mmCIF file of C-alpha atoms in Angstrom:
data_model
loop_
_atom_site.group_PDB
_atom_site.id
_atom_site.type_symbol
_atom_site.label_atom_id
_atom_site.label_comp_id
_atom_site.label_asym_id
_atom_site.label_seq_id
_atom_site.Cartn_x
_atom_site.Cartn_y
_atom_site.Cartn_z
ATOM 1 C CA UNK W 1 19.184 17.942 33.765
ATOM 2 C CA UNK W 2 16.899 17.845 30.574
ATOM 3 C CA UNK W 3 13.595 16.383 30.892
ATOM 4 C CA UNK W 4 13.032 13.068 30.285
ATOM 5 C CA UNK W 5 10.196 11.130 28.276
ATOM 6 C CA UNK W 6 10.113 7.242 28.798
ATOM 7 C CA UNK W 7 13.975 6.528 29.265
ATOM 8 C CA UNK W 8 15.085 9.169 26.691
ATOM 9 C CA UNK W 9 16.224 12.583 27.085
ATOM 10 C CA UNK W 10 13.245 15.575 25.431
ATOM 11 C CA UNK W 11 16.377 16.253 22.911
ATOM 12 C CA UNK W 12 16.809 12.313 21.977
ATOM 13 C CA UNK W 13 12.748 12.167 22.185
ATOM 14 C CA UNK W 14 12.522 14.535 19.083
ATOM 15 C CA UNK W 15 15.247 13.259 17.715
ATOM 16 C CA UNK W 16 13.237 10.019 17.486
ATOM 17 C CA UNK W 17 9.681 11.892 16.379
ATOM 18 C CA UNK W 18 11.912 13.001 13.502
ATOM 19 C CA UNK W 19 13.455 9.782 12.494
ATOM 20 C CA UNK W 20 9.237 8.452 12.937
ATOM 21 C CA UNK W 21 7.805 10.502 10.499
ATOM 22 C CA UNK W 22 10.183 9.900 8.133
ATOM 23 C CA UNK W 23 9.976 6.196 8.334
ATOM 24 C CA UNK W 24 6.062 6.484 8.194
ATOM 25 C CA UNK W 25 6.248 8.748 4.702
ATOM 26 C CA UNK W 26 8.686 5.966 3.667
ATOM 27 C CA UNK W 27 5.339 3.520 4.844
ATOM 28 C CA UNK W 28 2.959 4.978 3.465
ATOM 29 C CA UNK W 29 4.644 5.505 0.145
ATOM 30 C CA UNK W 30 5.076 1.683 -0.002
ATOM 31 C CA UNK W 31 1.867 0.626 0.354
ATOM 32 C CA UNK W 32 0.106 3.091 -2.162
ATOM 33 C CA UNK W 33 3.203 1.824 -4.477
ATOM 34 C CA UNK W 34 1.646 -1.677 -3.437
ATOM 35 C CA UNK W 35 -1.553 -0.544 -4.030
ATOM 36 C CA UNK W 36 -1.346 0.634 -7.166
ATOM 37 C CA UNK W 37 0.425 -2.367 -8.382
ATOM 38 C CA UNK W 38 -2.188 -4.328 -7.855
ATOM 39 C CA UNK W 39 -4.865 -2.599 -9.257
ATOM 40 C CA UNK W 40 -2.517 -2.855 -12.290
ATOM 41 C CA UNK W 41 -2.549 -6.395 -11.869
ATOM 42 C CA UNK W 42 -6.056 -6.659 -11.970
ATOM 43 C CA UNK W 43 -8.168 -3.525 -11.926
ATOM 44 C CA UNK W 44 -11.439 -2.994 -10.530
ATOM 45 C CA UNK W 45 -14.513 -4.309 -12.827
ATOM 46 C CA UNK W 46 -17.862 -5.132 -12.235
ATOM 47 C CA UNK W 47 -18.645 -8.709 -10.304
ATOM 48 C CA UNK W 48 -17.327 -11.727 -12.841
ATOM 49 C CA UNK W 49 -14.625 -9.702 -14.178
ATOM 50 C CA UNK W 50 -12.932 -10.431 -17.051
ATOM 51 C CA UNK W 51 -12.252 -13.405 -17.068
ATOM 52 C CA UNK W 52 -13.695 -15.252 -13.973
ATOM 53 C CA UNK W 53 -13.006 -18.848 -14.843
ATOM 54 C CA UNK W 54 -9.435 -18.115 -15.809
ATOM 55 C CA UNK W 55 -10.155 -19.961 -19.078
ATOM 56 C CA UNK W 56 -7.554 -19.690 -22.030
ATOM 57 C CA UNK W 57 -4.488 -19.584 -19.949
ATOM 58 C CA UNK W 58 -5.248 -16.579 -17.399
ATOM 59 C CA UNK W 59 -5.422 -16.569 -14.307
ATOM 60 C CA UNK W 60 -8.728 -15.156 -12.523
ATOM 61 C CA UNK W 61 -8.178 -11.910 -10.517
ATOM 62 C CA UNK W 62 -8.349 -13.935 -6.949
ATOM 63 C CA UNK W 63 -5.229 -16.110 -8.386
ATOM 64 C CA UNK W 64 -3.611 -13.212 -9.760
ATOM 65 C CA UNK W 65 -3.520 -11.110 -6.956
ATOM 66 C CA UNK W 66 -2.670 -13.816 -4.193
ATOM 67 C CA UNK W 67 0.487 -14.874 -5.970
ATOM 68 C CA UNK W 68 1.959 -11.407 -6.117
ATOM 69 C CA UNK W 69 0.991 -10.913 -2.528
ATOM 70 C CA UNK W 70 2.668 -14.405 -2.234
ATOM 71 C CA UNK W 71 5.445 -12.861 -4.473
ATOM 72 C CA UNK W 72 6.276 -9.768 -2.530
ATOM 73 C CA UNK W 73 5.844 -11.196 0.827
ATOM 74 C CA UNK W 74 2.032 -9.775 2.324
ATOM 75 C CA UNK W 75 -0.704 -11.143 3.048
ATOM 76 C CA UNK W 76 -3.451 -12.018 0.439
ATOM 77 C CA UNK W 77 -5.813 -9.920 2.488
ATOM 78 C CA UNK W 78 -3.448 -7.047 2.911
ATOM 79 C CA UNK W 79 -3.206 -6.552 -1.089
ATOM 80 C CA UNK W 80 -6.900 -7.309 -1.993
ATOM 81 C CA UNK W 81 -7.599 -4.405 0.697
ATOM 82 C CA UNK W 82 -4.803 -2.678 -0.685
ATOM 83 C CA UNK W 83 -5.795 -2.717 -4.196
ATOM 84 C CA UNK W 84 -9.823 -1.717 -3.162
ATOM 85 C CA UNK W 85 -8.430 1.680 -1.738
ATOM 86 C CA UNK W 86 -6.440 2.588 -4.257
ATOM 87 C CA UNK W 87 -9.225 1.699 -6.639
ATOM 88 C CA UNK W 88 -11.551 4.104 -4.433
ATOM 89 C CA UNK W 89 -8.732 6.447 -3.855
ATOM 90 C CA UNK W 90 -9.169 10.264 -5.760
ATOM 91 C CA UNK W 91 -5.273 10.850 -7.814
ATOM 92 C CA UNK W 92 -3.498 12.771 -5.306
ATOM 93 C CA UNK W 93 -5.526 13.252 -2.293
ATOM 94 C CA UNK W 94 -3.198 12.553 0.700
ATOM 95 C CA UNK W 95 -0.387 10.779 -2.186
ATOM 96 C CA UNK W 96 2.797 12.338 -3.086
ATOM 97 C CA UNK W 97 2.558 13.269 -6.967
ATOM 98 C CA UNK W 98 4.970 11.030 -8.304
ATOM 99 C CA UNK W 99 3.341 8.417 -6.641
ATOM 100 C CA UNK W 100 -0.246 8.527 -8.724
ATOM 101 C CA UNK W 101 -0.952 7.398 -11.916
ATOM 102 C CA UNK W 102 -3.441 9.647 -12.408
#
C-alpha cells in the first residue's frame, strides 16, 4: 500500500504539489499584472501629486485607484499596496520577463 499524506495517496500528494505551484505562478503573475496596472493608473510622485484636488475634470490618485480596484473586483487596500510594491519593485527581480515594463 503507498503511503499516505492527509487522505491522499504520496503519488496523488505530488500530483497535487504540482498542480500548486502552477496555480501560485498563475497568482503571482496576476497580481504583479495588477500591480503594474495601477502604477500606470497613477504612478508614484512625491506627496500632493499631480493633481491632488482632482480639479479640471481628473480624478485625484485616491479616486483613481479605488474605482479600478472597485472595477476589477479587490479591495482598495489590496491595489494601493499593490501598486507601492511594484513602484519599489527592481524590473525583473523575482518577475517573469514579459511581465515588467522595465
Amino acid at each position: 500500500m503507498s503511503a499516505m499524506v492527509g487522505s491522499v495517496t504520496r503519488d496523488r500528494y505530488d500530483e497535487l504539489v504540482k498542480l500548486g505551484r502552477d496555480w501560485v505562478a498563475t497568482m503571482s503573475s496576476a497580481q504583479w499584472r495588477l500591480r503594474d496596472a495601477a502604477v500606470e493608473i497613477e504612478p508614484m510622485r512625491s506627496y500632493g501629486g499631480a493633481n491632488p484636488s482632482g480639479k479640471n475634470d481628473l480624478f485625484t490618485v485616491s479616486e483613481a485607484i479605488r474605482m479600478f480596484a472597485e472595477d476589477v473586483g479587490l479591495a482598495n487596500t489590496t491595489v494601493r499596496s499593490y501598486r507601492w510594491v511594484s513602484s519599489r519593485w527592481h524590473c525583473h527581480v523575482g518577475r517573469v520577463a514579459w511581465d515588467a515594463p522595465c
